[in-house]
mmCIF file of C-alpha atoms in Angstrom:
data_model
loop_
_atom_site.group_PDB
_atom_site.id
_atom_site.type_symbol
_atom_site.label_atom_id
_atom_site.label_comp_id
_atom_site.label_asym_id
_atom_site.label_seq_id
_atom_site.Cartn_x
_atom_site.Cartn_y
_atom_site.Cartn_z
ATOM 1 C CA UNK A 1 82.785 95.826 86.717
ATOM 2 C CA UNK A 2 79.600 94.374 84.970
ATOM 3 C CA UNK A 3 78.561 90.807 86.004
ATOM 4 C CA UNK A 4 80.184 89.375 82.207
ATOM 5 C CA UNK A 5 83.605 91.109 84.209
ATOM 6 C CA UNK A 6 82.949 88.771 86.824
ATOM 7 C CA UNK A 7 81.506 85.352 86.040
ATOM 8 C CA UNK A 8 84.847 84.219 84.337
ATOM 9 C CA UNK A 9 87.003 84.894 87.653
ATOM 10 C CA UNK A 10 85.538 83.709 89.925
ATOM 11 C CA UNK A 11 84.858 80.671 88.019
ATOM 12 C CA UNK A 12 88.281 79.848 87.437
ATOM 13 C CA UNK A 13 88.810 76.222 87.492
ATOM 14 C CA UNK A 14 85.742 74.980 87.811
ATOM 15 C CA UNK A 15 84.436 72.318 85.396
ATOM 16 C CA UNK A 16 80.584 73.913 85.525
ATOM 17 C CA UNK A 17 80.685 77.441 84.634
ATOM 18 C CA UNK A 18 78.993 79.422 86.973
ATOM 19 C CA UNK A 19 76.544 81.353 85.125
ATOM 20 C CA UNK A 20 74.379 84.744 86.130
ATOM 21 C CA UNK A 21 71.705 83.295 87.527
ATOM 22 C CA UNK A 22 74.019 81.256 89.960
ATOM 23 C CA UNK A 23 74.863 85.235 91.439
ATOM 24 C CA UNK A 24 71.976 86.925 90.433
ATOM 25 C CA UNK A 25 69.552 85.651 93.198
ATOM 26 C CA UNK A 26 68.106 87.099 96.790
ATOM 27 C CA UNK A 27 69.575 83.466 98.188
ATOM 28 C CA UNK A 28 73.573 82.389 96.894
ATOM 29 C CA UNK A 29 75.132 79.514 97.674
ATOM 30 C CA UNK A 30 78.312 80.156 100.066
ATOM 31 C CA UNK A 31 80.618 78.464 97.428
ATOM 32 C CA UNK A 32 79.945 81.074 95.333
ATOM 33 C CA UNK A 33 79.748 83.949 98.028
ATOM 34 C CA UNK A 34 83.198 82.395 99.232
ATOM 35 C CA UNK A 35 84.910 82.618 95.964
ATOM 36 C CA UNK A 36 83.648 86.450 95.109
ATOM 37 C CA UNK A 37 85.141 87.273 98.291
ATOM 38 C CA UNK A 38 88.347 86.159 97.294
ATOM 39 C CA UNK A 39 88.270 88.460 94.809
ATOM 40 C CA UNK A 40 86.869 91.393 96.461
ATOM 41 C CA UNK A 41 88.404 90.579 100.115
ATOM 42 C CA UNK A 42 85.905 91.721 101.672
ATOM 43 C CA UNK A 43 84.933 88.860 104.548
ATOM 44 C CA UNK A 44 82.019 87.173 104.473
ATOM 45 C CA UNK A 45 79.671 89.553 106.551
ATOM 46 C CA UNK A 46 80.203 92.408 103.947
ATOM 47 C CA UNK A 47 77.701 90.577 101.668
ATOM 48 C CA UNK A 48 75.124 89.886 104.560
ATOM 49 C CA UNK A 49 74.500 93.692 105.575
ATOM 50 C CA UNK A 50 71.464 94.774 104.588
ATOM 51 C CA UNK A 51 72.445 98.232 103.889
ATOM 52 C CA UNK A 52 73.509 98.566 100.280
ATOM 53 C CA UNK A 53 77.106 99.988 99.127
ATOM 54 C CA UNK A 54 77.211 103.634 99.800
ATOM 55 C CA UNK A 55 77.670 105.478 96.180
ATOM 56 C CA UNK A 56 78.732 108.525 97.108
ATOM 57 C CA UNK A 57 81.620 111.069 96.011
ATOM 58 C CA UNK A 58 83.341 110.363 99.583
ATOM 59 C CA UNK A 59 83.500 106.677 98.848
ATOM 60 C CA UNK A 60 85.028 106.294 95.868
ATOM 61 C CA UNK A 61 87.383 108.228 92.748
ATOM 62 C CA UNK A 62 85.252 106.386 90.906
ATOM 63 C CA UNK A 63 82.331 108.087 91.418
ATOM 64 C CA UNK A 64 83.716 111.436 92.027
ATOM 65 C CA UNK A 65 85.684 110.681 88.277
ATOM 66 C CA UNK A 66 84.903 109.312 84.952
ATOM 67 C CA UNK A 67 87.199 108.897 82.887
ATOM 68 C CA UNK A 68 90.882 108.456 83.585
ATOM 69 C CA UNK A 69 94.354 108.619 81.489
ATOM 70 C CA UNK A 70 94.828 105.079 81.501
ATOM 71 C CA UNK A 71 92.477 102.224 80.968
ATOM 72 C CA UNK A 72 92.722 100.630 84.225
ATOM 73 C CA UNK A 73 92.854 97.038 84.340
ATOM 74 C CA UNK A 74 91.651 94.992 87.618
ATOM 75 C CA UNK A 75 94.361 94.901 89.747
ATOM 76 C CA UNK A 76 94.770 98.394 89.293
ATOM 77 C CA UNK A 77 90.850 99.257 90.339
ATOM 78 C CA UNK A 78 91.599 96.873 93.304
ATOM 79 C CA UNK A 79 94.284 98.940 94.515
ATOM 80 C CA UNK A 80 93.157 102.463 94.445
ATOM 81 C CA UNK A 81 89.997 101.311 96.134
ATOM 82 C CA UNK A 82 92.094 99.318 99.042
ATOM 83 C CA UNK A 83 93.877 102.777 99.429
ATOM 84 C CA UNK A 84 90.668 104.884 99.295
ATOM 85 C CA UNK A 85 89.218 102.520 101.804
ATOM 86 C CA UNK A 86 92.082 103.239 104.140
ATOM 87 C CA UNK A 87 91.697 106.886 103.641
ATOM 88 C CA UNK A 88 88.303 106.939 104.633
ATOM 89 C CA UNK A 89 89.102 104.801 107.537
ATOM 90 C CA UNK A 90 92.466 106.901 108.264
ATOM 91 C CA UNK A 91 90.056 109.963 108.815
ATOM 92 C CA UNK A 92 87.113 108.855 110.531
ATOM 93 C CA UNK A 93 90.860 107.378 113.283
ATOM 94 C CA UNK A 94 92.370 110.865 113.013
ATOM 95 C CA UNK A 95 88.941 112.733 113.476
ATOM 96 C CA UNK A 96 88.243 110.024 116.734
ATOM 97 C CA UNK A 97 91.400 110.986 118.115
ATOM 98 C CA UNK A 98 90.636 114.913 117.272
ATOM 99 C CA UNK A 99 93.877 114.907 114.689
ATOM 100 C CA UNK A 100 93.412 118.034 111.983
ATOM 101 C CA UNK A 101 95.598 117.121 108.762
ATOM 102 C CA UNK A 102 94.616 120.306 107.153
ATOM 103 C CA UNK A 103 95.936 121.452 103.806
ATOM 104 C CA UNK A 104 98.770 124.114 104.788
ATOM 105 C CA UNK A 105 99.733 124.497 100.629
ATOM 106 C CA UNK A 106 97.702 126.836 98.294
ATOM 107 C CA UNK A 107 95.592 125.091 95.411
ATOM 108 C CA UNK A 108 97.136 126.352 92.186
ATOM 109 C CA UNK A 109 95.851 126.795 88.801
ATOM 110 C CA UNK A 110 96.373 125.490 85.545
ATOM 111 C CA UNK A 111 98.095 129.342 84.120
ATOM 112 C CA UNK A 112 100.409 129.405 87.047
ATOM 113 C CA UNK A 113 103.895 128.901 85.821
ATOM 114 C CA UNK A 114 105.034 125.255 86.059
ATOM 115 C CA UNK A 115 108.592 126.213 87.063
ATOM 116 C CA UNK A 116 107.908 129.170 89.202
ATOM 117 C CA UNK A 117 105.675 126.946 91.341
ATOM 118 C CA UNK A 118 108.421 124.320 91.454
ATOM 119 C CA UNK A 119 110.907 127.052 93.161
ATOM 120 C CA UNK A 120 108.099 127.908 95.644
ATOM 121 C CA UNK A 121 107.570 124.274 96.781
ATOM 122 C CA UNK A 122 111.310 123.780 96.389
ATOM 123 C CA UNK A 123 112.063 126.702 98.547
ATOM 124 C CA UNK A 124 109.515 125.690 100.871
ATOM 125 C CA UNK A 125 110.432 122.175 101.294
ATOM 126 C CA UNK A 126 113.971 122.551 101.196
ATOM 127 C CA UNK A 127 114.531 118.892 100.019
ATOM 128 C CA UNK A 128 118.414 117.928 100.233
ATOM 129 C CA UNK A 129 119.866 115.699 97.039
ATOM 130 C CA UNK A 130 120.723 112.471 98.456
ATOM 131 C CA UNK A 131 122.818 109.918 95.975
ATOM 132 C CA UNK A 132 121.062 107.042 97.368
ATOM 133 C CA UNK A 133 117.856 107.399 95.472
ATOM 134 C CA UNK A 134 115.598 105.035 97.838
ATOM 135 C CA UNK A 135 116.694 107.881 100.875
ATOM 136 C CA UNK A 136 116.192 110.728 98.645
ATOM 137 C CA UNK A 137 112.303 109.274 97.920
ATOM 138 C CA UNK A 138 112.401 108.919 101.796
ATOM 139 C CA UNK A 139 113.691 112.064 102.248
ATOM 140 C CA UNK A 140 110.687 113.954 100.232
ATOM 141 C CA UNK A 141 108.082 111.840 101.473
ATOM 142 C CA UNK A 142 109.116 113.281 105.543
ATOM 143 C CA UNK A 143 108.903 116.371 103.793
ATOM 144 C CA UNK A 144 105.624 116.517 102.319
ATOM 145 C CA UNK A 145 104.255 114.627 106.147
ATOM 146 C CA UNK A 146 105.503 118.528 107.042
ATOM 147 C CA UNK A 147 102.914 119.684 104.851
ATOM 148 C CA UNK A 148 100.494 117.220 105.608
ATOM 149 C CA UNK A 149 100.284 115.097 102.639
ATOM 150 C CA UNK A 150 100.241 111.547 103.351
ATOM 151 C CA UNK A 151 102.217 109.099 100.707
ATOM 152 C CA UNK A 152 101.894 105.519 100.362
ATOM 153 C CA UNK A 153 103.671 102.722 98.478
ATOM 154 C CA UNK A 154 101.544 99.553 97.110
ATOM 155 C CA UNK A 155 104.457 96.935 96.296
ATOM 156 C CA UNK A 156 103.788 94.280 93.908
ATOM 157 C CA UNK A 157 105.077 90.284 93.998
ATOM 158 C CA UNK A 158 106.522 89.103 90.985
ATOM 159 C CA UNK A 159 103.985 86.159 91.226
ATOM 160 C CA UNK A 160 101.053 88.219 91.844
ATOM 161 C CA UNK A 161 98.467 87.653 88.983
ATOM 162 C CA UNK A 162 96.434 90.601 88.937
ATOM 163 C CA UNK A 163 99.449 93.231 88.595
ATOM 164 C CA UNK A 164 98.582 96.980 88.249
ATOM 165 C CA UNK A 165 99.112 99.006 85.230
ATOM 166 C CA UNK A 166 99.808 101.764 87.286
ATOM 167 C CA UNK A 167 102.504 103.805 88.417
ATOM 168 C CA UNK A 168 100.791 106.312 90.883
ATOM 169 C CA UNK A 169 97.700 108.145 92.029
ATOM 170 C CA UNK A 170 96.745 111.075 94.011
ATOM 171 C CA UNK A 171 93.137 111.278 95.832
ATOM 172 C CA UNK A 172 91.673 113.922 97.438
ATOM 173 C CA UNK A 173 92.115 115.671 99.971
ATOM 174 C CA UNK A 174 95.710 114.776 100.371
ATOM 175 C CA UNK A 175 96.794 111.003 99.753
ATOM 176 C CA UNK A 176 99.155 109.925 97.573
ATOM 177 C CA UNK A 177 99.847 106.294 96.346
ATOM 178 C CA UNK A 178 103.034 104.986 94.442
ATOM 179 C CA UNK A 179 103.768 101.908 92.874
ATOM 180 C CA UNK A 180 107.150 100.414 94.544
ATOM 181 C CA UNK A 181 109.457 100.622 91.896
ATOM 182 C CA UNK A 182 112.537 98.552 93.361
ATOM 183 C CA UNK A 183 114.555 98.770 90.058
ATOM 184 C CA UNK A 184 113.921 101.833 88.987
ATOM 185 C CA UNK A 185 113.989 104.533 91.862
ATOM 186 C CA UNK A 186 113.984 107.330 89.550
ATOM 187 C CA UNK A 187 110.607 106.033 88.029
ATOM 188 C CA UNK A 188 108.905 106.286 91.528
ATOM 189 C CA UNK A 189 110.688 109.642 92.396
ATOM 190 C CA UNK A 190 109.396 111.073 89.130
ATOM 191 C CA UNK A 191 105.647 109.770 89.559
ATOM 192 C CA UNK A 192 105.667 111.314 93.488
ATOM 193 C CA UNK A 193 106.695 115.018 92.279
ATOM 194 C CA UNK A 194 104.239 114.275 88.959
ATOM 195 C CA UNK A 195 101.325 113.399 91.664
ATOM 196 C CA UNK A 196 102.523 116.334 93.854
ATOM 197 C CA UNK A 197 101.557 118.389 90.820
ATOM 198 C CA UNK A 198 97.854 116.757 91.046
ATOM 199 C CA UNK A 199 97.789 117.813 94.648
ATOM 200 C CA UNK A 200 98.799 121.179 94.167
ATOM 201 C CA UNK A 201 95.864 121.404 91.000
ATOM 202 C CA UNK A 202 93.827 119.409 93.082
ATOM 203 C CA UNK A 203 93.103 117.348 90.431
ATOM 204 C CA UNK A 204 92.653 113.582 91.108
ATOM 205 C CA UNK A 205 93.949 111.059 88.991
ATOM 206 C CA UNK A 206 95.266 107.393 88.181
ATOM 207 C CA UNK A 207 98.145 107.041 86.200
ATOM 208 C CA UNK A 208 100.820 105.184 84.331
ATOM 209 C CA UNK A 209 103.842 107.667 84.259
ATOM 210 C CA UNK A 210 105.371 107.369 80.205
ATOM 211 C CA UNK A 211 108.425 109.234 79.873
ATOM 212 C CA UNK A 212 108.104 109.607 76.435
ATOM 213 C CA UNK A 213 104.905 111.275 76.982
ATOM 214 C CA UNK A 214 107.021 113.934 78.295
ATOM 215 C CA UNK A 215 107.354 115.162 74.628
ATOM 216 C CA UNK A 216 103.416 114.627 73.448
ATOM 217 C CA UNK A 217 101.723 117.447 71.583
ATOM 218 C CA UNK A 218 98.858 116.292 72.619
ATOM 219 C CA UNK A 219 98.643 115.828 76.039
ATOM 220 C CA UNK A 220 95.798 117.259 78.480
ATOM 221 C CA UNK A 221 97.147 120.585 80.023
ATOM 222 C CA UNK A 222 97.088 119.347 83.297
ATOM 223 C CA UNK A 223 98.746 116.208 83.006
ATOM 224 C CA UNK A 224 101.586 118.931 80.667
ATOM 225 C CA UNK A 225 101.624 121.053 83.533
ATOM 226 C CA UNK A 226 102.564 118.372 86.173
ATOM 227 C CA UNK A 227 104.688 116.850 83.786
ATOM 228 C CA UNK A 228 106.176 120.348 83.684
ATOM 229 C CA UNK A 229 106.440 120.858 87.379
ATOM 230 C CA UNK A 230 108.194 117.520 88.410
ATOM 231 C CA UNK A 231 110.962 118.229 85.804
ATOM 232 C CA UNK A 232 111.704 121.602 86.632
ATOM 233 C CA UNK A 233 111.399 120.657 90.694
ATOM 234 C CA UNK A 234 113.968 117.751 90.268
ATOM 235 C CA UNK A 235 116.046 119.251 87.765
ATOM 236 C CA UNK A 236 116.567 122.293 90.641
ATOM 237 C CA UNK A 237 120.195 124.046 90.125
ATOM 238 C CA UNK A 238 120.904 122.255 87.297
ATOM 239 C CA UNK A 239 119.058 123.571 84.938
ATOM 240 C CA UNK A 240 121.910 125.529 84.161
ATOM 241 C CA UNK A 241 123.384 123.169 82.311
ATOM 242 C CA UNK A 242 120.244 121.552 81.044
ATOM 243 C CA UNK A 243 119.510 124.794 79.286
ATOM 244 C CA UNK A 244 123.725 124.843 78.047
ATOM 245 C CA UNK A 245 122.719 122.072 75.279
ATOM 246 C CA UNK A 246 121.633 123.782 72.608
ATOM 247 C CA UNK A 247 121.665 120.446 70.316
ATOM 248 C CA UNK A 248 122.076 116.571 70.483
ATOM 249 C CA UNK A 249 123.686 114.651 67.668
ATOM 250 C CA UNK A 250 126.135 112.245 66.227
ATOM 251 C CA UNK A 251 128.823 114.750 66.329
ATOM 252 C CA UNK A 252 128.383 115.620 69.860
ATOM 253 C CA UNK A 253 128.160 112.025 71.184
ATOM 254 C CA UNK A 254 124.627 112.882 71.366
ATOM 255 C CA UNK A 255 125.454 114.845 75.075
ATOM 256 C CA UNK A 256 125.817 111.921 76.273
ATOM 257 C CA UNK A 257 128.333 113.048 79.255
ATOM 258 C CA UNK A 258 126.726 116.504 80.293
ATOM 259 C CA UNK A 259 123.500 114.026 80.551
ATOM 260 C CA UNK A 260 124.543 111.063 82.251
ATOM 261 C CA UNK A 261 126.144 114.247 85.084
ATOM 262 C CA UNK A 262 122.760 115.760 85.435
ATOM 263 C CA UNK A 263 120.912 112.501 85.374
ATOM 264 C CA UNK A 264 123.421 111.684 88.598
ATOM 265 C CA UNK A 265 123.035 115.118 90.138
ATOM 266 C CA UNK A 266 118.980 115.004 89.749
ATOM 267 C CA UNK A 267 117.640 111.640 89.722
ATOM 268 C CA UNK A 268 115.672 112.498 86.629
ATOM 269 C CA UNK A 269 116.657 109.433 84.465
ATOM 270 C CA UNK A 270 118.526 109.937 81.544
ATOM 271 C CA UNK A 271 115.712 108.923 79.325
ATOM 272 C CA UNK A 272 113.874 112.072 80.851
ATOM 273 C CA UNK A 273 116.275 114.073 80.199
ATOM 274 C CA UNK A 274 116.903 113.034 76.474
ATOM 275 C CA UNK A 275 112.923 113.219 76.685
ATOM 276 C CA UNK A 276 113.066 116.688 77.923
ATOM 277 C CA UNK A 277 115.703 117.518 74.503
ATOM 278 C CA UNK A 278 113.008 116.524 72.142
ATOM 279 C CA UNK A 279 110.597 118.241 73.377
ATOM 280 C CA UNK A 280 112.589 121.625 73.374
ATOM 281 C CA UNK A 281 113.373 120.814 69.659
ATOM 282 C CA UNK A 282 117.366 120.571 70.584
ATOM 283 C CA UNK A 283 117.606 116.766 69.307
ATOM 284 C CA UNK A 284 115.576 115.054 66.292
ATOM 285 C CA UNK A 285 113.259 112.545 66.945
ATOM 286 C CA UNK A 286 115.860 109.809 64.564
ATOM 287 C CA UNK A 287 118.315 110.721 66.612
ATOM 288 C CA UNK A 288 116.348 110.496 69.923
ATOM 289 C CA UNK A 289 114.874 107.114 68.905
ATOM 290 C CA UNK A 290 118.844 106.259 68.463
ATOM 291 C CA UNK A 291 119.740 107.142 72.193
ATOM 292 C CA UNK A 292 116.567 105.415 73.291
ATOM 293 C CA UNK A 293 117.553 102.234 71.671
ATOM 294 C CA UNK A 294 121.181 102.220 72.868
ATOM 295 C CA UNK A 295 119.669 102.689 76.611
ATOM 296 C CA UNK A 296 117.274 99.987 76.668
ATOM 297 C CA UNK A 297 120.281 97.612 75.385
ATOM 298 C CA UNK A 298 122.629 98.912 78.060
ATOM 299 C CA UNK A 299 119.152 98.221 80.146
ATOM 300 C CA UNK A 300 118.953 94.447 78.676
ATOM 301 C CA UNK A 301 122.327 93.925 79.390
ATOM 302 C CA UNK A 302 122.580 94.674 83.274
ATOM 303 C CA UNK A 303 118.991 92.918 83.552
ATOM 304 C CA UNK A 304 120.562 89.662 81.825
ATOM 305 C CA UNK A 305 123.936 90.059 83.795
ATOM 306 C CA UNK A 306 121.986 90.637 86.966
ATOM 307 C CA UNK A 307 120.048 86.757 86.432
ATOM 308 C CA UNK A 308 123.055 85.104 84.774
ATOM 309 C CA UNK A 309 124.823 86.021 88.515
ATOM 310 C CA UNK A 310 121.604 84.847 90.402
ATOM 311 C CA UNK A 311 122.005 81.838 88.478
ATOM 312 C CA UNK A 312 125.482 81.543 89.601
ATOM 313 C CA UNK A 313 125.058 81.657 93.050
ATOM 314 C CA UNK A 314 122.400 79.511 93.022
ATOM 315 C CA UNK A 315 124.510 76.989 91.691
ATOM 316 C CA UNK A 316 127.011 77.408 94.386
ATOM 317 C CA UNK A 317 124.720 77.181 96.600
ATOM 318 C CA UNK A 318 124.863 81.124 97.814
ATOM 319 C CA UNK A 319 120.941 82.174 98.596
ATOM 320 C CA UNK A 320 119.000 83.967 96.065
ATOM 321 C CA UNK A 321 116.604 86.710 96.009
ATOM 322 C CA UNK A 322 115.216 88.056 99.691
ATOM 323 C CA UNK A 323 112.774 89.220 101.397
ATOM 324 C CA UNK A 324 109.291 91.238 99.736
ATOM 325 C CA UNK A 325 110.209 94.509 99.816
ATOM 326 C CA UNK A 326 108.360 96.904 102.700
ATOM 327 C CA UNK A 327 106.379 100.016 101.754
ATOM 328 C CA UNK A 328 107.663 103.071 103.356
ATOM 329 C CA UNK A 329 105.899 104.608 105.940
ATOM 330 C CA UNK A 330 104.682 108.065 106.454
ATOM 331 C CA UNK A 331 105.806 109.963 108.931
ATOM 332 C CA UNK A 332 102.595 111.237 109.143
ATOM 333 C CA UNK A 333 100.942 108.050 109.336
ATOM 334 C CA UNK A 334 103.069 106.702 111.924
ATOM 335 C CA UNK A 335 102.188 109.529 114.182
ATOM 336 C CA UNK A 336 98.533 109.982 113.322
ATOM 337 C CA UNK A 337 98.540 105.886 114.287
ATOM 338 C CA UNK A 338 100.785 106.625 117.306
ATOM 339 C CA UNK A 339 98.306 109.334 118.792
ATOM 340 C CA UNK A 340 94.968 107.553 118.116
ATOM 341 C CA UNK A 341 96.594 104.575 119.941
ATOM 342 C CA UNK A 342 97.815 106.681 122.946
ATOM 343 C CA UNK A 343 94.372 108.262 122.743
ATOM 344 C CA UNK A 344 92.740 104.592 122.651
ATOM 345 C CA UNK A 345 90.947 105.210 119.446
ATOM 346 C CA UNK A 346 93.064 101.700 118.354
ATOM 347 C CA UNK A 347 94.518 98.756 119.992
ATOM 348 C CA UNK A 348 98.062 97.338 119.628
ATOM 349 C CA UNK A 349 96.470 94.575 116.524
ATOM 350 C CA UNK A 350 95.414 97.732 114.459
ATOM 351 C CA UNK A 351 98.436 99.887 114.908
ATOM 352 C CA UNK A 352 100.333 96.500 113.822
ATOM 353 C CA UNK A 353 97.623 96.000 111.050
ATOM 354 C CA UNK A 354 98.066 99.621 109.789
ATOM 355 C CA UNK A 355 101.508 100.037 109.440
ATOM 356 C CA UNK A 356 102.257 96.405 108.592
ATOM 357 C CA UNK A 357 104.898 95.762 111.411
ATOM 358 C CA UNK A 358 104.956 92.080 113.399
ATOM 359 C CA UNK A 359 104.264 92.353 117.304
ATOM 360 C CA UNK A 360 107.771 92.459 118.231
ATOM 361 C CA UNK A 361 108.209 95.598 116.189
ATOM 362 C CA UNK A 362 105.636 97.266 117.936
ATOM 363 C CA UNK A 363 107.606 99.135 121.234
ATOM 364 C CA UNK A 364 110.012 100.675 118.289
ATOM 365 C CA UNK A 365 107.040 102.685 117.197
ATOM 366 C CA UNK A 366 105.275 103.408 120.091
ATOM 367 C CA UNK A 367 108.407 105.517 121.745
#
């Protein structure tokens, strides 16, 4: 960020506005040192090392990577480089307590067939259908720990100010970060297999996953491609009947039945699916824009039945809400953690600090 980024954040409600050359000196007052590290979170004795930031391709996506998809807004920079950090610092534990998380899938290329790679990796992974679509995300991310990809979840307070305009991101060699989508499962199942498709390009990226984008002439072949592959990989046996439409209109009920089954059977939402029609040319755009509409109102509806009942019970006194959701672990986390403890590479305050468990949870792991 350049320093005009800056000078308005961290001088947030202050009367005097702190101005460049406040920052811009060998010697900085600690008020000001105090509030950039609340932005950055770095503790105080970051800025008082002498060595300067390493700028390397290792350290950051941001030097290994120009320009992204998306333009990425603050809180979204501040969360790929919390998870980058914890890469790095994941590796140098794993290395320490002589771990090897080697790649054990092939890097494809951009002319491999999108659907013929999605039967390999189906085949290979085997993943069961689950109807409880937080288990089925689960569920996948055991499986790819099998094949030594690590995914995290970042989750987001509704109160948070700087929210992330992002719904995933995959970063070399083999991470993979989701944004916790708690009402919309089938968002964050979608954006896992889309990032799967970066891993198996090897092409890093940070995204915001647009369904409608599913149908864009002019997308880059390789976001196409993984676009391609996490469709055909969730649709699985299905696509059957997927391929069984040969046109949505008025006089079919616009399929809605056949799609609402697959959407069910799949846990590709339906607006993928309807997505997935307009770009095969099997339903106009005035008639997709129709189905669209009538979805987000069904949408509106639940959302506004959903707080009228919150509002209810809070009325009658019944308690509201609950607890922030937890990211899910990794499998392979929790035993990359488990053997650098056992190894004493880490003490019991950084396994608890690493997989964000309280003291009393700790025994549970360490079985």
């Amino acid at each position: 960020m350049t320093i005009d980024d800056l000078l308005p954040i961290i001088g947030e409600g202050l009367k005097k506005k702190i101005s460049k050359e406040n920052i811009l000196t060998s010697q900085i007052e600690i008020g000001y040192l105090k509030r950039i590290d609340k932005f950055f979170n770095k503790g105080i004795h970051y800025y008082l090392d002498p060595k300067s930031p390493e700028i390397s391709h290792d350290a950051s996506i941001f030097f290994r990577k120009q320009k992204f998809d998306i333009d990425l807004n603050i809180g979204a920079k501040k969360i790929v480089n919390q998870f980058e950090e914890f890469k790095i610092s994941l590796s140098a534990i794993a290395k320490l307590a002589d771990i090897r998380i080697d790649r054990s899938l092939p890097i494809y290329k951009i002319l491999d067939s999108p659907s013929q790679i999605a039967q390999e990796i189906r085949t290979l992974l085997n993943p069961t259908f689950i109807s409880d679509k937080k288990d089925f995300l689960k569920s996948i991310i055991s499986k790819l720990a099998e094949q030594n990809i690590l995914v995290f979840e970042f989750v987001e307070t509704w109160n948070k100010k700087d929210k992330a305009n992002i719904d995933g991101f995959f970063l070399n060699p083999n991470v993979i970060v989701l944004k916790r989508q708690q009402t919309s499962f089938r968002r964050e199942i979608f954006t896992l297999i889309h990032e799967l498709g970066h891993y198996l390009l090897n092409e890093e990226e940070i995204e915001q996953i647009d369904y409608q984008s599913l149908a864009r002439a002019n997308l880059n072949k390789i976001e196409k491609w993984c676009n391609d592959f996490a469709y055909y990989f969730l649709i699985g046996d299905s696509i059957q009947e997927m391929e069984s439409i040969n046109i949505a209109n008025s006089s079919n009920d616009y399929q809605f039945e056949l799609i609402r089954k697959i959407s069910n059977d799949t846990h590709l939402s339906q607006i993928a699916l309807f997505t997935r029609l307009l770009f095969q040319k099997k339903m106009s755009q005035t008639d997709y824009n129709v189905v669209k509409a009538d979805l987000e109102e069904q949408y509106r509806k639940h959302d506004h039945e959903l707080k009228k009942q919150r509002e209810l019970d809070k009325e009658n006194g019944l308690p509201v809400g609950g607890s922030t959701p937890k990211p899910i672990n990794s499998p392979l986390l929790i035993s990359t953690i488990q053997t650098a403890f056992y190894e004493g590479v880490i003490n019991e305050y950084e396994v608890c600090k690493r997989l964000n468990i309280k003291p009393d949870k700790l025994e549970t792991v360490l079985q």
